[in-house]
mmCIF file of C-alpha atoms in Angstrom:
data_model
loop_
_atom_site.group_PDB
_atom_site.id
_atom_site.type_symbol
_atom_site.label_atom_id
_atom_site.label_comp_id
_atom_site.label_asym_id
_atom_site.label_seq_id
_atom_site.Cartn_x
_atom_site.Cartn_y
_atom_site.Cartn_z
ATOM 1 C CA UNK B 4 55.867 -6.844 -12.742
ATOM 2 C CA UNK B 5 59.585 -7.400 -13.354
ATOM 3 C CA UNK B 6 58.810 -9.529 -16.402
ATOM 4 C CA UNK B 7 56.586 -6.755 -17.765
ATOM 5 C CA UNK B 8 59.359 -4.166 -17.356
ATOM 6 C CA UNK B 9 61.850 -6.429 -19.133
ATOM 7 C CA UNK B 10 59.408 -6.918 -21.996
ATOM 8 C CA UNK B 11 58.981 -3.160 -22.342
ATOM 9 C CA UNK B 12 62.737 -2.696 -22.441
ATOM 10 C CA UNK B 13 63.090 -5.305 -25.185
ATOM 11 C CA UNK B 14 60.360 -3.700 -27.282
ATOM 12 C CA UNK B 15 61.806 -0.254 -26.658
ATOM 13 C CA UNK B 16 65.269 -1.368 -27.755
ATOM 14 C CA UNK B 17 63.934 -3.085 -30.853
ATOM 15 C CA UNK B 18 61.950 -0.035 -31.957
ATOM 16 C CA UNK B 19 65.100 2.056 -31.954
ATOM 17 C CA UNK B 20 66.993 -0.282 -34.274
ATOM 18 C CA UNK B 21 66.723 1.954 -37.316
ATOM 19 C CA UNK B 22 68.204 1.569 -40.773
ATOM 20 C CA UNK B 23 71.134 3.758 -39.701
ATOM 21 C CA UNK B 24 71.986 1.178 -37.030
ATOM 22 C CA UNK B 25 72.448 -1.587 -39.580
ATOM 23 C CA UNK B 26 75.906 -2.569 -40.729
ATOM 24 C CA UNK B 27 76.204 -3.786 -44.304
ATOM 25 C CA UNK B 28 79.532 -5.145 -45.593
ATOM 26 C CA UNK B 29 78.442 -4.394 -49.154
ATOM 27 C CA UNK B 30 79.593 -1.048 -50.551
ATOM 28 C CA UNK B 31 79.635 1.193 -53.585
ATOM 29 C CA UNK B 32 82.415 3.531 -52.471
ATOM 30 C CA UNK B 33 85.011 3.911 -49.717
ATOM 31 C CA UNK B 34 82.570 6.157 -47.871
ATOM 32 C CA UNK B 35 80.319 3.153 -47.192
ATOM 33 C CA UNK B 36 83.173 1.502 -45.265
ATOM 34 C CA UNK B 37 83.617 4.383 -42.832
ATOM 35 C CA UNK B 38 81.949 2.524 -39.894
ATOM 36 C CA UNK B 39 84.898 0.112 -39.856
ATOM 37 C CA UNK B 40 87.695 2.715 -39.754
ATOM 38 C CA UNK B 41 89.632 3.536 -36.614
ATOM 39 C CA UNK B 42 93.061 4.791 -35.565
ATOM 40 C CA UNK B 43 94.532 1.355 -36.254
ATOM 41 C CA UNK B 44 92.313 0.027 -39.057
ATOM 42 C CA UNK B 45 91.630 1.339 -42.538
ATOM 43 C CA UNK B 46 88.713 0.147 -44.649
ATOM 44 C CA UNK B 47 88.157 0.561 -48.377
ATOM 45 C CA UNK B 48 85.600 -0.668 -50.883
ATOM 46 C CA UNK B 49 87.004 -3.512 -52.995
ATOM 47 C CA UNK B 50 84.802 -5.425 -55.426
ATOM 48 C CA UNK B 51 81.605 -4.175 -53.757
ATOM 49 C CA UNK B 52 82.675 -5.314 -50.269
ATOM 50 C CA UNK B 53 84.464 -3.495 -47.468
ATOM 51 C CA UNK B 54 87.997 -4.794 -46.940
ATOM 52 C CA UNK B 55 89.925 -3.870 -43.801
ATOM 53 C CA UNK B 56 93.679 -3.607 -43.232
ATOM 54 C CA UNK B 57 95.630 -3.332 -39.998
ATOM 55 C CA UNK B 58 97.674 -0.112 -40.072
ATOM 56 C CA UNK B 59 99.858 -1.353 -37.222
ATOM 57 C CA UNK B 60 100.644 -4.696 -38.868
ATOM 58 C CA UNK B 61 102.056 -3.353 -42.139
ATOM 59 C CA UNK B 62 98.668 -3.195 -43.809
ATOM 60 C CA UNK B 63 97.816 -6.882 -43.398
ATOM 61 C CA UNK B 64 94.212 -7.918 -43.999
ATOM 62 C CA UNK B 65 92.105 -8.011 -40.857
ATOM 63 C CA UNK B 66 88.501 -8.585 -39.886
ATOM 64 C CA UNK B 67 86.184 -5.627 -40.372
ATOM 65 C CA UNK B 68 84.661 -4.668 -37.024
ATOM 66 C CA UNK B 69 82.448 -1.603 -36.587
ATOM 67 C CA UNK B 70 83.351 0.914 -33.907
ATOM 68 C CA UNK B 71 79.788 0.555 -32.640
ATOM 69 C CA UNK B 72 78.245 -2.923 -32.448
ATOM 70 C CA UNK B 73 75.145 -2.773 -34.622
ATOM 71 C CA UNK B 74 72.536 -5.131 -36.010
ATOM 72 C CA UNK B 75 73.547 -6.900 -39.219
ATOM 73 C CA UNK B 76 71.198 -7.230 -42.168
ATOM 74 C CA UNK B 77 73.646 -9.211 -44.273
ATOM 75 C CA UNK B 78 74.989 -12.736 -44.151
ATOM 76 C CA UNK B 79 78.628 -12.433 -43.170
ATOM 77 C CA UNK B 80 77.948 -9.324 -41.108
ATOM 78 C CA UNK B 81 78.445 -8.878 -37.388
ATOM 79 C CA UNK B 82 76.101 -10.553 -34.893
ATOM 80 C CA UNK B 83 73.366 -10.222 -33.666
ATOM 81 C CA UNK B 84 71.521 -11.581 -36.709
ATOM 82 C CA UNK B 85 68.173 -10.346 -37.985
ATOM 83 C CA UNK B 86 68.071 -12.374 -41.216
ATOM 84 C CA UNK B 87 65.568 -15.247 -41.316
ATOM 85 C CA UNK B 88 67.125 -18.744 -41.278
ATOM 86 C CA UNK B 89 70.464 -17.400 -40.052
ATOM 87 C CA UNK B 90 72.349 -17.713 -36.787
ATOM 88 C CA UNK B 91 75.429 -16.291 -35.121
ATOM 89 C CA UNK B 92 78.574 -18.341 -35.695
ATOM 90 C CA UNK B 93 80.222 -18.609 -32.271
ATOM 91 C CA UNK B 94 83.816 -18.728 -33.518
ATOM 92 C CA UNK B 95 83.621 -15.831 -35.971
ATOM 93 C CA UNK B 96 80.850 -13.728 -34.436
ATOM 94 C CA UNK B 97 79.260 -13.385 -37.864
ATOM 95 C CA UNK B 98 75.835 -14.180 -39.276
ATOM 96 C CA UNK B 99 75.696 -17.404 -41.293
ATOM 97 C CA UNK B 100 72.901 -19.403 -42.907
ATOM 98 C CA UNK B 101 71.462 -22.490 -41.243
ATOM 99 C CA UNK B 102 71.987 -25.958 -42.728
ATOM 100 C CA UNK B 103 69.911 -26.378 -45.862
ATOM 101 C CA UNK B 104 70.186 -22.684 -46.732
ATOM 102 C CA UNK B 105 72.713 -20.530 -48.597
ATOM 103 C CA UNK B 106 73.255 -16.770 -49.035
ATOM 104 C CA UNK B 107 71.181 -15.129 -51.747
ATOM 105 C CA UNK B 108 72.777 -13.278 -54.654
ATOM 106 C CA UNK B 109 73.215 -10.089 -52.669
ATOM 107 C CA UNK B 110 73.660 -11.939 -49.359
ATOM 108 C CA UNK B 111 70.734 -10.119 -47.774
ATOM 109 C CA UNK B 112 68.873 -13.316 -46.907
ATOM 110 C CA UNK B 113 69.216 -17.077 -46.669
ATOM 111 C CA UNK B 114 67.552 -19.079 -49.442
ATOM 112 C CA UNK B 115 66.866 -22.809 -49.660
ATOM 113 C CA UNK B 116 69.632 -24.924 -51.210
ATOM 114 C CA UNK B 117 67.044 -27.241 -52.753
ATOM 115 C CA UNK B 118 63.792 -25.863 -54.171
ATOM 116 C CA UNK B 119 60.845 -27.932 -55.375
ATOM 117 C CA UNK B 120 59.225 -27.514 -58.767
ATOM 118 C CA UNK B 121 56.933 -24.483 -58.809
ATOM 119 C CA UNK B 122 58.548 -22.818 -55.790
ATOM 120 C CA UNK B 123 60.452 -19.521 -55.736
ATOM 121 C CA UNK B 124 64.139 -19.628 -56.692
ATOM 122 C CA UNK B 125 67.116 -17.395 -57.443
ATOM 123 C CA UNK B 126 69.430 -19.669 -59.419
ATOM 124 C CA UNK B 127 69.455 -22.916 -61.390
ATOM 125 C CA UNK B 128 71.439 -24.777 -58.747
ATOM 126 C CA UNK B 129 68.583 -24.534 -56.255
ATOM 127 C CA UNK B 130 66.264 -26.251 -58.739
ATOM 128 C CA UNK B 131 68.700 -28.866 -60.036
ATOM 129 C CA UNK B 132 69.465 -29.865 -56.440
ATOM 130 C CA UNK B 133 65.849 -31.053 -56.292
ATOM 131 C CA UNK B 134 65.475 -32.321 -59.863
ATOM 132 C CA UNK B 135 68.440 -32.651 -62.212
ATOM 133 C CA UNK B 136 66.338 -31.560 -65.188
ATOM 134 C CA UNK B 137 64.921 -28.394 -63.597
ATOM 135 C CA UNK B 138 65.997 -24.756 -64.001
ATOM 136 C CA UNK B 139 65.063 -21.451 -62.394
ATOM 137 C CA UNK B 140 62.866 -19.489 -64.794
ATOM 138 C CA UNK B 141 64.545 -16.084 -65.159
ATOM 139 C CA UNK B 142 61.281 -14.158 -65.562
ATOM 140 C CA UNK B 143 59.002 -15.947 -63.090
ATOM 141 C CA UNK B 144 61.760 -16.849 -60.601
ATOM 142 C CA UNK B 145 60.278 -20.294 -59.986
ATOM 143 C CA UNK B 146 61.683 -23.775 -60.544
ATOM 144 C CA UNK B 147 60.375 -25.460 -63.657
ATOM 145 C CA UNK B 148 61.319 -28.347 -65.916
ATOM 146 C CA UNK B 149 63.772 -27.693 -68.715
ATOM 147 C CA UNK B 150 62.656 -27.546 -72.334
ATOM 148 C CA UNK B 151 61.443 -30.925 -73.649
ATOM 149 C CA UNK B 152 60.596 -32.044 -70.103
ATOM 150 C CA UNK B 153 57.256 -32.072 -68.290
ATOM 151 C CA UNK B 154 56.209 -32.660 -64.677
ATOM 152 C CA UNK B 155 54.893 -36.161 -64.081
ATOM 153 C CA UNK B 156 54.465 -37.641 -60.605
ATOM 154 C CA UNK B 157 56.400 -34.730 -59.123
ATOM 155 C CA UNK B 158 59.463 -35.118 -61.353
ATOM 156 C CA UNK B 159 60.660 -33.827 -64.720
ATOM 157 C CA UNK B 160 60.182 -36.473 -67.423
ATOM 158 C CA UNK B 161 61.436 -36.379 -71.006
ATOM 159 C CA UNK B 162 58.968 -35.574 -73.783
ATOM 160 C CA UNK B 163 59.631 -37.620 -76.905
ATOM 161 C CA UNK B 164 58.576 -37.286 -80.516
ATOM 162 C CA UNK B 165 57.037 -40.541 -81.716
ATOM 163 C CA UNK B 166 57.369 -41.386 -85.390
ATOM 164 C CA UNK B 167 54.057 -41.448 -87.297
ATOM 165 C CA UNK B 168 52.103 -40.057 -84.332
ATOM 166 C CA UNK B 169 50.409 -36.978 -85.794
ATOM 167 C CA UNK B 170 47.990 -36.216 -82.953
ATOM 168 C CA UNK B 171 48.103 -36.174 -79.144
ATOM 169 C CA UNK B 172 48.426 -39.646 -77.686
ATOM 170 C CA UNK B 173 45.430 -41.208 -75.983
ATOM 171 C CA UNK B 174 46.753 -44.560 -74.802
ATOM 172 C CA UNK B 175 50.065 -46.076 -73.746
ATOM 173 C CA UNK B 176 50.021 -48.022 -76.990
ATOM 174 C CA UNK B 177 50.144 -44.829 -79.050
ATOM 175 C CA UNK B 178 53.575 -44.126 -77.577
ATOM 176 C CA UNK B 179 54.932 -47.635 -77.074
ATOM 177 C CA UNK B 180 54.290 -48.593 -80.695
ATOM 178 C CA UNK B 181 56.756 -45.927 -81.794
ATOM 179 C CA UNK B 182 59.145 -45.740 -78.847
ATOM 180 C CA UNK B 183 59.871 -48.388 -76.248
ATOM 181 C CA UNK B 184 59.787 -47.543 -72.524
ATOM 182 C CA UNK B 185 57.405 -44.623 -73.035
ATOM 183 C CA UNK B 186 53.954 -43.759 -71.687
ATOM 184 C CA UNK B 187 51.162 -41.334 -72.566
ATOM 185 C CA UNK B 188 50.600 -38.359 -70.275
ATOM 186 C CA UNK B 189 48.244 -35.454 -71.012
ATOM 187 C CA UNK B 190 48.428 -36.075 -74.746
ATOM 188 C CA UNK B 191 52.226 -36.280 -74.788
ATOM 189 C CA UNK B 192 54.527 -39.268 -74.974
ATOM 190 C CA UNK B 193 57.079 -39.246 -72.170
ATOM 191 C CA UNK B 194 59.763 -41.637 -71.001
ATOM 192 C CA UNK B 195 58.845 -44.019 -68.224
ATOM 193 C CA UNK B 196 60.461 -44.377 -64.807
ATOM 194 C CA UNK B 197 64.244 -44.923 -64.913
ATOM 195 C CA UNK B 198 64.390 -43.800 -68.554
ATOM 196 C CA UNK B 199 65.338 -40.504 -70.200
ATOM 197 C CA UNK B 200 65.240 -39.202 -73.775
ATOM 198 C CA UNK B 201 68.323 -38.993 -75.960
ATOM 199 C CA UNK B 202 69.585 -35.712 -77.426
ATOM 200 C CA UNK B 203 67.164 -35.949 -80.366
ATOM 201 C CA UNK B 204 64.162 -36.732 -78.146
ATOM 202 C CA UNK B 205 63.380 -39.724 -80.327
ATOM 203 C CA UNK B 206 64.052 -42.650 -77.977
ATOM 204 C CA UNK B 207 64.026 -43.461 -74.266
ATOM 205 C CA UNK B 208 67.320 -44.651 -72.806
ATOM 206 C CA UNK B 209 67.908 -46.332 -69.462
ATOM 207 C CA UNK B 210 69.456 -44.021 -66.860
ATOM 208 C CA UNK B 211 73.042 -44.878 -65.935
ATOM 209 C CA UNK B 212 75.195 -44.465 -62.846
ATOM 210 C CA UNK B 213 78.884 -43.675 -62.437
ATOM 211 C CA UNK B 214 81.130 -45.677 -64.805
ATOM 212 C CA UNK B 215 78.146 -47.451 -66.352
ATOM 213 C CA UNK B 216 77.782 -47.630 -70.160
ATOM 214 C CA UNK B 217 76.010 -44.735 -71.889
ATOM 215 C CA UNK B 218 75.468 -43.181 -75.288
ATOM 216 C CA UNK B 219 74.000 -39.839 -74.173
ATOM 217 C CA UNK B 220 74.838 -37.488 -71.285
ATOM 218 C CA UNK B 221 71.187 -37.307 -70.205
ATOM 219 C CA UNK B 222 71.538 -40.888 -68.977
ATOM 220 C CA UNK B 223 74.278 -39.727 -66.607
ATOM 221 C CA UNK B 224 72.650 -36.459 -65.528
ATOM 222 C CA UNK B 225 69.559 -38.364 -64.390
ATOM 223 C CA UNK B 226 71.535 -40.030 -61.586
ATOM 224 C CA UNK B 227 74.795 -38.104 -61.161
ATOM 225 C CA UNK B 228 73.530 -34.559 -61.674
ATOM 226 C CA UNK B 229 74.304 -31.679 -64.013
ATOM 227 C CA UNK B 230 78.064 -32.053 -63.554
ATOM 228 C CA UNK B 231 78.169 -35.394 -65.352
ATOM 229 C CA UNK B 232 78.759 -36.333 -68.985
ATOM 230 C CA UNK B 233 78.909 -39.409 -71.153
ATOM 231 C CA UNK B 234 82.591 -39.715 -72.039
ATOM 232 C CA UNK B 235 83.964 -42.597 -74.063
ATOM 233 C CA UNK B 236 80.642 -44.381 -73.532
ATOM 234 C CA UNK B 237 80.843 -44.198 -69.737
ATOM 235 C CA UNK B 238 79.225 -41.858 -67.217
ATOM 236 C CA UNK B 239 81.823 -39.647 -65.526
ATOM 237 C CA UNK B 240 82.029 -36.262 -63.788
ATOM 238 C CA UNK B 241 83.241 -33.348 -65.904
ATOM 239 C CA UNK B 242 86.381 -31.345 -65.080
ATOM 240 C CA UNK B 243 84.515 -28.887 -62.822
ATOM 241 C CA UNK B 244 82.948 -31.609 -60.676
ATOM 242 C CA UNK B 245 84.116 -34.583 -58.650
ATOM 243 C CA UNK B 246 82.648 -37.900 -57.553
ATOM 244 C CA UNK B 247 80.993 -37.699 -54.144
ATOM 245 C CA UNK B 248 79.271 -40.592 -52.309
ATOM 246 C CA UNK B 249 75.927 -39.305 -51.031
ATOM 247 C CA UNK B 250 73.871 -41.351 -48.529
ATOM 248 C CA UNK B 251 70.246 -41.566 -49.723
ATOM 249 C CA UNK B 252 67.099 -43.303 -48.528
ATOM 250 C CA UNK B 253 64.462 -44.977 -50.677
ATOM 251 C CA UNK B 254 61.246 -42.966 -50.328
ATOM 252 C CA UNK B 255 59.137 -46.137 -50.467
ATOM 253 C CA UNK B 256 61.113 -48.756 -48.551
ATOM 254 C CA UNK B 257 63.203 -46.475 -46.354
ATOM 255 C CA UNK B 258 66.319 -48.477 -47.178
ATOM 256 C CA UNK B 259 69.594 -46.557 -47.137
ATOM 257 C CA UNK B 260 72.300 -46.744 -49.771
ATOM 258 C CA UNK B 261 75.147 -44.685 -51.190
ATOM 259 C CA UNK B 262 74.418 -42.763 -54.390
ATOM 260 C CA UNK B 263 77.383 -41.376 -56.312
ATOM 261 C CA UNK B 264 76.808 -37.821 -57.526
ATOM 262 C CA UNK B 265 78.950 -35.215 -59.261
ATOM 263 C CA UNK B 266 79.521 -32.327 -56.850
ATOM 264 C CA UNK B 267 80.835 -28.971 -58.023
ATOM 265 C CA UNK B 268 84.419 -28.271 -57.000
ATOM 266 C CA UNK B 269 84.795 -25.485 -54.456
ATOM 267 C CA UNK B 270 86.344 -22.395 -56.033
ATOM 268 C CA UNK B 271 87.693 -19.076 -54.808
ATOM 269 C CA UNK B 272 84.870 -16.770 -53.707
ATOM 270 C CA UNK B 273 82.327 -19.470 -52.819
ATOM 271 C CA UNK B 274 80.207 -18.795 -49.728
ATOM 272 C CA UNK B 275 81.248 -20.494 -46.504
ATOM 273 C CA UNK B 276 80.529 -20.592 -42.793
ATOM 274 C CA UNK B 277 83.874 -22.066 -41.750
ATOM 275 C CA UNK B 278 87.028 -23.619 -43.216
ATOM 276 C CA UNK B 279 85.285 -26.969 -43.650
ATOM 277 C CA UNK B 280 83.017 -25.430 -46.294
ATOM 278 C CA UNK B 281 86.128 -24.583 -48.336
ATOM 279 C CA UNK B 282 87.555 -28.108 -48.133
ATOM 280 C CA UNK B 283 88.403 -29.438 -51.586
ATOM 281 C CA UNK B 284 87.386 -33.089 -51.561
ATOM 282 C CA UNK B 285 88.878 -33.736 -54.990
ATOM 283 C CA UNK B 286 92.419 -33.291 -53.615
ATOM 284 C CA UNK B 287 94.213 -34.695 -50.590
ATOM 285 C CA UNK B 288 94.251 -33.176 -47.078
ATOM 286 C CA UNK B 289 97.782 -31.862 -47.610
ATOM 287 C CA UNK B 290 96.844 -30.176 -50.883
ATOM 288 C CA UNK B 291 94.236 -27.773 -49.540
ATOM 289 C CA UNK B 292 94.580 -24.211 -50.840
ATOM 290 C CA UNK B 293 91.703 -22.252 -49.285
ATOM 291 C CA UNK B 294 90.238 -21.100 -46.005
ATOM 292 C CA UNK B 295 87.067 -19.278 -44.990
ATOM 293 C CA UNK B 296 87.458 -15.537 -44.418
ATOM 294 C CA UNK B 297 84.493 -13.217 -43.952
ATOM 295 C CA UNK B 298 82.177 -15.959 -45.238
ATOM 296 C CA UNK B 299 84.028 -16.441 -48.513
ATOM 297 C CA UNK B 300 86.576 -19.057 -49.565
ATOM 298 C CA UNK B 301 89.911 -17.316 -50.127
ATOM 299 C CA UNK B 302 93.446 -18.478 -50.841
ATOM 300 C CA UNK B 303 95.618 -19.569 -47.945
ATOM 301 C CA UNK B 304 98.745 -17.590 -47.177
ATOM 302 C CA UNK B 305 101.364 -18.448 -49.785
ATOM 303 C CA UNK B 306 98.790 -18.985 -52.536
ATOM 304 C CA UNK B 307 97.527 -16.640 -55.240
ATOM 305 C CA UNK B 308 94.204 -16.653 -57.086
ATOM 306 C CA UNK B 309 93.884 -16.918 -60.846
ATOM 307 C CA UNK B 310 90.566 -17.656 -62.580
ATOM 308 C CA UNK B 311 88.990 -18.716 -59.257
ATOM 309 C CA UNK B 312 91.759 -21.252 -58.561
ATOM 310 C CA UNK B 313 94.420 -20.875 -55.865
ATOM 311 C CA UNK B 314 97.978 -21.684 -56.925
ATOM 312 C CA UNK B 315 101.107 -21.828 -54.795
ATOM 313 C CA UNK B 316 102.793 -18.475 -55.200
ATOM 314 C CA UNK B 317 106.089 -20.090 -56.221
ATOM 315 C CA UNK B 318 104.373 -22.327 -58.777
ATOM 316 C CA UNK B 319 102.337 -19.463 -60.192
ATOM 317 C CA UNK B 320 105.438 -17.304 -60.612
ATOM 318 C CA UNK B 321 107.152 -20.118 -62.520
ATOM 319 C CA UNK B 322 104.083 -20.546 -64.727
ATOM 320 C CA UNK B 323 104.108 -16.838 -65.535
ATOM 321 C CA UNK B 324 107.714 -17.074 -66.700
ATOM 322 C CA UNK B 325 106.758 -19.582 -69.341
#
């Protein structure tokens, strides 16, 4: 009987969680931030998010807390959490996405970091995390291979134009006679395993890893990801990415090894669950410039932001002089 009463109470409480009981840190005007205001805290709408300041502490930034504890429908909002694939971060008391998920564009839900070909997506990064030559189709909102690529054995393979082949290929020989390391698939010549087309889609080149010789950036992207380029005939990470050793397992043998990839550098405004998510691996531990505040990477005290990069205030002031 007691268990039945408790169940009724839970259902009763849930039914009365209406839209007016939901706190959303997003805003269009200062009026939307009213739930966070009190005698000691002011809240205003800044860049579509409520920002709170402590009136007692000379207007210093402070955490936005509603006067009434309500259900949050947004990642970064107050616990308890109603968003699928989210949980309550014990230290901050805010809703964050589980491992393998990230906040959506409007932070109303948690979406997969890596999305397979043909599955629903919001941005290109979700698709390229699964296949380096995949993008998120802007109209269909699904992951698909980039132009001049086609799905073969679950991966995006380069389509090549074979000289003197005026009709769809029928055999491997139709492709191999014109371009080495190619095969015939569904009437199209494509590059074989561990090969990728050059920029002109006329030949198949061997994929290359970090610091290995190359003549085309596609060779690098195949192994290092979209943040890599062929520079001075070697595969390297571009200026917005850094080398990161990623442990991987062979799908067939199960053997583990370290695969170097080019990870995007963390910048001001990136989503985070804690300070570790804002750690900049491309610089030393004593050169860190950001921390996690309200689920976004922001500049540490003593640093200022310019073009999504945090500079020491003293250094930035000297740069402005010149």
